[in-house]
Coordinates of C-alpha atoms in Angstrom, one line a residue:
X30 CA 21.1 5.9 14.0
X31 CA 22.0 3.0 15.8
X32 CA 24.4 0.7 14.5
X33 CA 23.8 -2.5 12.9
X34 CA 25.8 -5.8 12.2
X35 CA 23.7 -7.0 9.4
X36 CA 22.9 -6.1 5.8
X37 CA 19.5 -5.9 6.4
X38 CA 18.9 -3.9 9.6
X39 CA 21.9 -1.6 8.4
X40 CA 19.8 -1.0 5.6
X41 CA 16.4 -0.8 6.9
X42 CA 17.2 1.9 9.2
X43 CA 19.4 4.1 6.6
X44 CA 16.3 4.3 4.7
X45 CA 13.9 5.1 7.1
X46 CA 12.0 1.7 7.6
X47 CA 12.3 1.2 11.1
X48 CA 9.8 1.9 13.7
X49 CA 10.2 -1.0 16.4
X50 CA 11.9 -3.8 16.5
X51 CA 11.1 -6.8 19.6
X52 CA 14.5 -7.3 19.7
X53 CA 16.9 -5.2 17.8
X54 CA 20.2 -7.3 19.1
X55 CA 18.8 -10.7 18.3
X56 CA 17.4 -10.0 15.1
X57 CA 20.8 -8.4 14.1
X58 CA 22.6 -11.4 15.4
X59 CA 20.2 -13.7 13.6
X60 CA 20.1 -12.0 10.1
X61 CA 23.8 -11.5 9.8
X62 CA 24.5 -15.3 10.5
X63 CA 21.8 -17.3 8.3
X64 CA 19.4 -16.7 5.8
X65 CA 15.9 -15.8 7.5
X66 CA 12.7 -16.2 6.2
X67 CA 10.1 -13.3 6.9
X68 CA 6.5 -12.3 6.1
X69 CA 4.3 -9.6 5.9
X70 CA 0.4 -10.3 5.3
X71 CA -2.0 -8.8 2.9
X72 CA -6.1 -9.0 2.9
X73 CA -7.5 -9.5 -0.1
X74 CA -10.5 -6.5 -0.3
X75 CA -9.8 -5.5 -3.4
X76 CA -7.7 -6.2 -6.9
X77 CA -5.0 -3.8 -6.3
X78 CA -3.7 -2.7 -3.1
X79 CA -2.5 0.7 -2.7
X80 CA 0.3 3.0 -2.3
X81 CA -0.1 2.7 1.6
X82 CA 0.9 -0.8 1.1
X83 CA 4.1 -0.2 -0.9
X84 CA 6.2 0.3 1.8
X85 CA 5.2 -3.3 2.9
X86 CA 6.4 -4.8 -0.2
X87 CA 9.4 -2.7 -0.4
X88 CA 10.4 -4.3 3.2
X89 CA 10.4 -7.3 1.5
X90 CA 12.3 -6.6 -1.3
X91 CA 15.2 -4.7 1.3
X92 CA 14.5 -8.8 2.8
X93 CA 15.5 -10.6 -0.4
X94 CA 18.0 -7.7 -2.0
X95 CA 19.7 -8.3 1.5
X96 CA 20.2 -11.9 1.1
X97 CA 16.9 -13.5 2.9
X98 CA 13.9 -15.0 1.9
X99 CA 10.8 -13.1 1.6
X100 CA 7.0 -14.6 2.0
X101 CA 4.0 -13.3 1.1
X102 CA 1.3 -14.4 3.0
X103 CA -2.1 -13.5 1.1
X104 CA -5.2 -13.0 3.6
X105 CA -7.6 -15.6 1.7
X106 CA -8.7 -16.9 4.9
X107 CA -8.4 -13.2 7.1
X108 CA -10.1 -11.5 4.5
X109 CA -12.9 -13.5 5.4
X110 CA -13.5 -11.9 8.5
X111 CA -11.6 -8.5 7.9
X112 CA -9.1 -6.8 10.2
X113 CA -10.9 -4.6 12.5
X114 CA -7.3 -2.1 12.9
X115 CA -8.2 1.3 12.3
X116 CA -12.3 0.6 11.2
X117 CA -15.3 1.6 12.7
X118 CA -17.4 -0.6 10.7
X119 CA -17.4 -3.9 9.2
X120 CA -16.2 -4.9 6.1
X121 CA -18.1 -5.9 3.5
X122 CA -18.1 -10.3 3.1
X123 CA -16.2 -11.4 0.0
X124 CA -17.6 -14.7 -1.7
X125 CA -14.7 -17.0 -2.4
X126 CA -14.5 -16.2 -6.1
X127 CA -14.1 -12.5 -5.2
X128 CA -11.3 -13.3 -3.4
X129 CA -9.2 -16.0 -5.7
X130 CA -9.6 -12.8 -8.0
X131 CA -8.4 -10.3 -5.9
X132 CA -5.4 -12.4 -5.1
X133 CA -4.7 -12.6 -8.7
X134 CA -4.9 -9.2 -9.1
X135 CA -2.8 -8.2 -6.3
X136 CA -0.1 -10.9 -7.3
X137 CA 1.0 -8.8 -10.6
X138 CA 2.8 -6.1 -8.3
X139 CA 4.8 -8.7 -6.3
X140 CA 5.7 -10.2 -9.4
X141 CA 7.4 -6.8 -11.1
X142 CA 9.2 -6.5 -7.1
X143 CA 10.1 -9.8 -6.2
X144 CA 11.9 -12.8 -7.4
X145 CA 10.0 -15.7 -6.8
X146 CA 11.3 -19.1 -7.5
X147 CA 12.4 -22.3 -5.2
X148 CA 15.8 -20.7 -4.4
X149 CA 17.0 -20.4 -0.7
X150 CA 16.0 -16.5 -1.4
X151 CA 13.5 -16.5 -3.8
X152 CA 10.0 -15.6 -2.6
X153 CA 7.3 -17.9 -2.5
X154 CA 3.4 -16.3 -1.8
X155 CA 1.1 -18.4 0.4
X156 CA -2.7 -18.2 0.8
X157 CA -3.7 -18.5 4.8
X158 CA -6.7 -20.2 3.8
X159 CA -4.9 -23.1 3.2
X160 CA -4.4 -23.7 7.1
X161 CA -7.1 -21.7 8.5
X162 CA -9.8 -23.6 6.5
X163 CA -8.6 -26.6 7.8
X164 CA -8.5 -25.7 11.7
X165 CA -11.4 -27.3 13.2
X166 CA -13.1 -24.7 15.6
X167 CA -12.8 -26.9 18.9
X168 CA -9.5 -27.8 17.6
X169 CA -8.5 -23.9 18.0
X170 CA -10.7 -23.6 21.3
X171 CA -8.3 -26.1 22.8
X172 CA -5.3 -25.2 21.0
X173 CA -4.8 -21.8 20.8
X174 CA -7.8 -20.2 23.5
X175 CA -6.2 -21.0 26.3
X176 CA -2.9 -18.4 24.9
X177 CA -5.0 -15.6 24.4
X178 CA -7.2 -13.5 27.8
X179 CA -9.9 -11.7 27.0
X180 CA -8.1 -9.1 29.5
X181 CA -5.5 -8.6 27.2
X182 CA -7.5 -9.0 24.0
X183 CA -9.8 -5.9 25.1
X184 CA -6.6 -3.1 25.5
X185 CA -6.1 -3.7 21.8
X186 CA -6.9 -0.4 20.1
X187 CA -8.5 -1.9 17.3
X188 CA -11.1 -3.4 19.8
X189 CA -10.8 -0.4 22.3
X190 CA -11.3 2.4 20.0
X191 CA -13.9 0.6 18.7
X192 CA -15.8 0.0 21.9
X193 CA -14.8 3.9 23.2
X194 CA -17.2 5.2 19.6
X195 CA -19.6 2.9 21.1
X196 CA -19.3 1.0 17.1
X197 CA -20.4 -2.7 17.3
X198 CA -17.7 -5.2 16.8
X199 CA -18.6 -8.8 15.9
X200 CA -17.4 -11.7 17.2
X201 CA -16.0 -12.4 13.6
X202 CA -14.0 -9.8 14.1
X203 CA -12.8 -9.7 17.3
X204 CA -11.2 -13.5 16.4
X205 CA -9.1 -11.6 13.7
X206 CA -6.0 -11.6 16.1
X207 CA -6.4 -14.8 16.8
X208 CA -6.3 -15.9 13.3
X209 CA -3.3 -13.8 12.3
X210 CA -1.2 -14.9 15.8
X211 CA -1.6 -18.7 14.3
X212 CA -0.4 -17.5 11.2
X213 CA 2.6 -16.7 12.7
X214 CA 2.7 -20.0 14.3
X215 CA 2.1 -22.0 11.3
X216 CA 4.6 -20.1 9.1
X217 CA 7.4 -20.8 12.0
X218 CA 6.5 -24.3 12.2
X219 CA 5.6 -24.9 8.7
X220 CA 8.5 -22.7 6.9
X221 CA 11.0 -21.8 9.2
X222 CA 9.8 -18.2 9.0
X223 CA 11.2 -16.3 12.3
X224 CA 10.4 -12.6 11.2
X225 CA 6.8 -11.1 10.8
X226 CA 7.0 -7.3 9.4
X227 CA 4.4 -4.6 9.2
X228 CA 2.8 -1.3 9.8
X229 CA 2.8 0.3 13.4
X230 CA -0.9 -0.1 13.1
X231 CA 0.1 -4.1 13.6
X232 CA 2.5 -4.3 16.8
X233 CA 0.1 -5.6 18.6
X234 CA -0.4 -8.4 16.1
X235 CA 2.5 -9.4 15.6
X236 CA 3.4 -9.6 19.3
X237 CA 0.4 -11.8 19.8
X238 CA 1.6 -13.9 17.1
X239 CA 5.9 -14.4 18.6
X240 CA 3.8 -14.6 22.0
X241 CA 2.1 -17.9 20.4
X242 CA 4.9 -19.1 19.0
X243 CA 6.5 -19.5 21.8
X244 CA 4.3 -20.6 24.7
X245 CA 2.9 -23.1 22.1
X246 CA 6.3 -24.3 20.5
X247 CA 9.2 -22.6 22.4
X248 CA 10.2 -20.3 19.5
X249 CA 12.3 -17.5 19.1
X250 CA 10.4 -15.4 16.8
X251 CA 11.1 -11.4 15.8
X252 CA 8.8 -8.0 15.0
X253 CA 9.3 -5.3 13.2
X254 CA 7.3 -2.4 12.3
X255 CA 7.3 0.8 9.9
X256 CA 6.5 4.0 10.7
X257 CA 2.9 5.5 10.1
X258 CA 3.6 6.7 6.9
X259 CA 1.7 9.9 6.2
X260 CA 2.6 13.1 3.9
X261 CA 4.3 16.3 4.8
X262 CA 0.5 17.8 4.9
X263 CA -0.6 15.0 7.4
X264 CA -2.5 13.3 4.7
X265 CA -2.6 9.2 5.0
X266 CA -0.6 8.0 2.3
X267 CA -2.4 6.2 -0.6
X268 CA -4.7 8.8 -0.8
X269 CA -5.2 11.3 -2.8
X270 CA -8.2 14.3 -3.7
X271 CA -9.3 11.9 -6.1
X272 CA -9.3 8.4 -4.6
X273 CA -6.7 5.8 -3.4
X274 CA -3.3 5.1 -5.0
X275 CA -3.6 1.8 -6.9
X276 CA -0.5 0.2 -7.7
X277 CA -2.5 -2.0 -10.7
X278 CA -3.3 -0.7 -13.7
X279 CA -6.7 -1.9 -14.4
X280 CA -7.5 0.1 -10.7
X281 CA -5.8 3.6 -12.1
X282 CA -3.7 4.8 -15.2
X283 CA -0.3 5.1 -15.3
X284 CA -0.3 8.5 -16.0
X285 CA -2.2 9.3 -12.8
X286 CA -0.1 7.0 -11.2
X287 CA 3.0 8.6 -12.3
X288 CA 1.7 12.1 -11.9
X289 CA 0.6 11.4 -8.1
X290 CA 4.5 11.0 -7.5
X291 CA 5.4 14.1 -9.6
X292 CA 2.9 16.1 -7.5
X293 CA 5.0 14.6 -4.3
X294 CA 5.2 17.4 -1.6
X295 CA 9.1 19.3 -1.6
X296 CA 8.9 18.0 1.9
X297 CA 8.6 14.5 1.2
X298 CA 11.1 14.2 -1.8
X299 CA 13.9 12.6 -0.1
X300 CA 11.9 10.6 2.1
X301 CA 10.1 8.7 -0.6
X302 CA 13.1 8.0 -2.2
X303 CA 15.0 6.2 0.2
X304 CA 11.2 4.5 0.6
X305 CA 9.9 3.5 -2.7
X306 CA 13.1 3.5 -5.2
X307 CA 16.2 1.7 -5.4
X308 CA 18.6 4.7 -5.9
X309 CA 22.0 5.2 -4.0
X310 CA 21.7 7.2 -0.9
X311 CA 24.6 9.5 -2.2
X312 CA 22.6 10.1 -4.9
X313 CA 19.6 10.8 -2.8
X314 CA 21.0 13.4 -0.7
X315 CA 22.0 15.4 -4.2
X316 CA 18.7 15.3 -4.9
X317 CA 16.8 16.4 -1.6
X318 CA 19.2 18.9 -1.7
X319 CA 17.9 20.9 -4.3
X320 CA 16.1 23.9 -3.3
X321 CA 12.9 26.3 -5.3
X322 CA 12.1 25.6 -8.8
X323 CA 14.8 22.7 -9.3
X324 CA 13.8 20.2 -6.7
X325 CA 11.2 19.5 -9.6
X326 CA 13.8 17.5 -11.3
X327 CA 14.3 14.9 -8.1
X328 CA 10.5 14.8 -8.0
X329 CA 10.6 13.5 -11.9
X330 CA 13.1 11.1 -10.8
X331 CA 11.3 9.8 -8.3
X332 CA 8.0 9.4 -10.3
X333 CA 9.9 7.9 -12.8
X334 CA 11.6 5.2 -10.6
X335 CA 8.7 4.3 -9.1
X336 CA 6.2 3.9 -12.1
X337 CA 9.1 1.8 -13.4
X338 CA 9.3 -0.6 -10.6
X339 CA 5.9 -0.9 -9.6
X340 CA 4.2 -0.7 -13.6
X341 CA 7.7 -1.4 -15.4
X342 CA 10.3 0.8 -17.6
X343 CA 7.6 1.3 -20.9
X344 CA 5.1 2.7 -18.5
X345 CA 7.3 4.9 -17.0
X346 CA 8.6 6.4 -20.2
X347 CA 5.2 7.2 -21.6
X348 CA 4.0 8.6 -18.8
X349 CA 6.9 11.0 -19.0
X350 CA 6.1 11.6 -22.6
X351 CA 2.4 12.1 -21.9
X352 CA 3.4 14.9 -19.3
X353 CA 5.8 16.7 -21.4
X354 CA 3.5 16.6 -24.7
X355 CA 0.8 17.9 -22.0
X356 CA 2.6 20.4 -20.8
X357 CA 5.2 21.5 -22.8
X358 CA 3.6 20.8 -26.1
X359 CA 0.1 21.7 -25.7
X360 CA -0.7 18.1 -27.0
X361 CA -3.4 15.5 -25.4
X362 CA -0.7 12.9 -25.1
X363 CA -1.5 9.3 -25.0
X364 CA -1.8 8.1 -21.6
X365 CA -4.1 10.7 -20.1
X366 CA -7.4 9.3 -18.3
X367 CA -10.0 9.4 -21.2
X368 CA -13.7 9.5 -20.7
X369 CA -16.6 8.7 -23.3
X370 CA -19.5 11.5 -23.6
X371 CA -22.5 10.4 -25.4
X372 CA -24.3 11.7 -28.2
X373 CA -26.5 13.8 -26.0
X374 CA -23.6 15.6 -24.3
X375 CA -22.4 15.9 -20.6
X376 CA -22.8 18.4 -18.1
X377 CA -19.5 19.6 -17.3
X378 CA -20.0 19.0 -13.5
X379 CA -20.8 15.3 -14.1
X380 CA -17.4 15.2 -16.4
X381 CA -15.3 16.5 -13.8
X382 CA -16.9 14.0 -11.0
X383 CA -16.5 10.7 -13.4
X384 CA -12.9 11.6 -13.6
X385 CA -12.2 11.6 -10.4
X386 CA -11.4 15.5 -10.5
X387 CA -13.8 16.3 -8.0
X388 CA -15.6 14.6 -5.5
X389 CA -19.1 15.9 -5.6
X390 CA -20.5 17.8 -8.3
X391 CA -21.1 20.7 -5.2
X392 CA -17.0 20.8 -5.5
X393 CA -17.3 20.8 -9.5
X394 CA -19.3 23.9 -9.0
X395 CA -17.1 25.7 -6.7
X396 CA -13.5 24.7 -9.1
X397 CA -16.0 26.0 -12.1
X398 CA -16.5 29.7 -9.9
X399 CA -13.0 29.9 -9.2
X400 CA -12.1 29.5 -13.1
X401 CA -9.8 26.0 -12.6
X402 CA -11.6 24.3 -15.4
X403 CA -10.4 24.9 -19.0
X404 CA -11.8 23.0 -22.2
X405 CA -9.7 23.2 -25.1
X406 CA -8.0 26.2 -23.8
X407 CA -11.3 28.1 -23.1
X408 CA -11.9 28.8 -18.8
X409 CA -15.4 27.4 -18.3
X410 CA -17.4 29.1 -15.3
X411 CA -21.2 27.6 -16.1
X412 CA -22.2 24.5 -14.2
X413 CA -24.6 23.7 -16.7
X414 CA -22.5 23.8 -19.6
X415 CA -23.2 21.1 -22.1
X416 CA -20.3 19.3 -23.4
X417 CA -20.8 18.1 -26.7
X418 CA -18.5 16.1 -29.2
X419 CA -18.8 15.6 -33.0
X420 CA -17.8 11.9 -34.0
X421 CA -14.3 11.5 -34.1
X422 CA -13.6 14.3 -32.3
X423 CA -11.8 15.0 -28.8
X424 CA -11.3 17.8 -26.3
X425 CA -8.8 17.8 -23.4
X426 CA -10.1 18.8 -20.4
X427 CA -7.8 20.7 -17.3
X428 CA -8.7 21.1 -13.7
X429 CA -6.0 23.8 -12.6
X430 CA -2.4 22.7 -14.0
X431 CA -2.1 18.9 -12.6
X432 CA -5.1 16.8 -13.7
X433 CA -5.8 16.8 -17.7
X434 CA -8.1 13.9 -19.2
X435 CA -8.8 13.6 -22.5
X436 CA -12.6 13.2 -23.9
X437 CA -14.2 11.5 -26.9
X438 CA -17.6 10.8 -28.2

């Protein structure tokens, strides 16, 4: 590891953070003599992000537990047009409403991992609508054009890639770089901000944006990117068999939440909790230490330091509660996913799909053949089975050992 003057690099790079830097000396120089403001953005697509945007947010609590100011810069205006990184199809156009609402959503998470407040540290969130509805479109012809070449705009992989599947890419989209390079701008200009932070998926970004900054206004800006973060089993993270990760809980139960960190490859243990918890790094090299049946205890810990900071201390604790009575105690426990079957009954394939179990009820069939799916005990095997409830009453439902729901007339 290389070694750091400042607080923050020192500990970005202890815990894995670090992917590229612009300029590793200068930004060390800079953060360990002044306060610096830095951002990361977020599009608003949806009410929750997901666990492949925790690490994001985590970079900028490491900003403010290190002594600097974090911003986060909400994509009211991007997410208009949609960031074409990593797509090979447009996304779907938001009305405005959709968006406020997303934002709202989405702001509850910062909230539990950031202190916000008018403090030379606190965070502060900012909507990009506020400056990119007011550009004027010959206004950023004249402006900002002239800084970006087509040339140079075309080896981008999100426009490359897109062009090589032979996938159409509207102009909307292709003046998404352009948008998110003035953001830069505006923040330095606007806010003193001097550090953008992202995914690797976003170097080029983010380069656009210091490459603004300074032929337009002489500034001495800084980049800094995370690694791809993907599982021990090459998955993306965020995902899982059943759907994305969503850090709200309107989006996904804690318990599933919770039990997504539990089920956290042996692999990966250590990783995600220098990532995604606050915990001493002596401490963390106890943990990842531990070898067969008791590395299940560091995977508890983390999924009970992670449910805590990102749903809070009670949901943590339940969640715990709702596994051991599951588990241990043969109970249905309180904050398993629960799912209403009508009066005239369920197929059993259908159940497990609406959870979220399976994906198709073709993959119900198959669990249901290899004798994964237990009601009340009793292995189920037909795919036509009929589950049916009296009033009042309940059944808990298992797909192999790690996914339980509860269900109710």
């Amino acid at each position: 590891m290389q070694e750091y003057a400042s607080d923050l690099l020192r500990l970005l790079d202890k815990r894995g953070y670090i992917h590229q830097v612009t300029d590793a000396a200068g930004l060390d120089a800079l953060t360990a003599s002044q306060v610096v403001p830095g951002y990361i953005g977020f599009d608003a697509t949806a009410p929750s992000l997901h666990v492949g945007s925790l690490v994001q947010i985590m970079m900028l609590r490491r900003l403010q537990q290190t002594g600097h100011k974090p911003i986060v810069v909400m994509g009211g205006g991007t997410t208009r047009i949609g960031d074409p990184t990593g797509r090979d199809e447009s996304r779907q156009m938001l009305t405005d409403q959709a968006i406020a609402d997303n934002i709202a959503g989405i702001r509850t998470v910062f909230e539990r991992l950031l202190t916000f407040g008018d403090g030379a540290t606190d965070a502060v969130m900012v909507d990009n609508q506020d400056w990119l509805g007011d550009l004027g479109y010959i206004e950023l012809l004249q402006d900002v054009g002239p800084h970006f070449t087509i040339n140079r705009m075309l080896s981008f992989d999100s426009v490359k890639l897109r062009l090589e599947r032979e996938q159409p890419m509207t102009f909307l989209e292709f003046n998404y770089m352009i948008l998110q390079g003035y953001d830069f701008r505006h923040l330095a200009r606007e806010m003193g901000v001097r550090l953008q932070m992202g995914g690797s998926d976003q170097w080029g970004n983010i380069v656009n944006g210091m490459e603004l900054g300074r032929r337009m206004d002489r500034a001495e800006l800084f980049g800094l990117t995370t690694p791809l973060l993907t599982t021990a089993d090459g998955r993306k993270m965020g995902k899982s068999a059943s759907g994305a990760v969503w850090l709200n809980e309107a989006q996904l139960p804690s318990y599933d939440f919770w039990q997504y960190w539990r089920n956290t490859d042996d692999r990966d243990v250590g990783r995600f909790l220098r990532l995604f918890t606050d915990l001493p790094l002596d401490e963390i090299a106890r943990l990842e230490a531990l070898e067969g049946a008791e590395i299940n205890a560091a995977k508890l810990v983390l999924a009970d330091a992670v449910t805590a900071l990102v749903r809070g201390e009670e949901a943590a604790r339940t969640a715990q509660e709702t596994a051991r009575e599951t588990f241990a105690g043969g109970g249905t426990g309180a904050d398993l996913p629960t799912l209403s079957v009508g009066p005239e009954g369920m197929r059993i394939g259908a159940v497990l799909t609406a959870l979220g179990f399976t994906a198709s009820n073709a993959e119900a069939k198959r669990k249901l053949a290899e004798g994964a799916v237990k009601l009340d005990g009793e292995t189920l095997a037909d795919p036509g089975y009929l589950v049916m409830l009296d009033s009042g009453a309940e059944a808990r439902l298992s797909l192999g050992r790690k996914k339980h729901a509860v269900l109710r007339l």
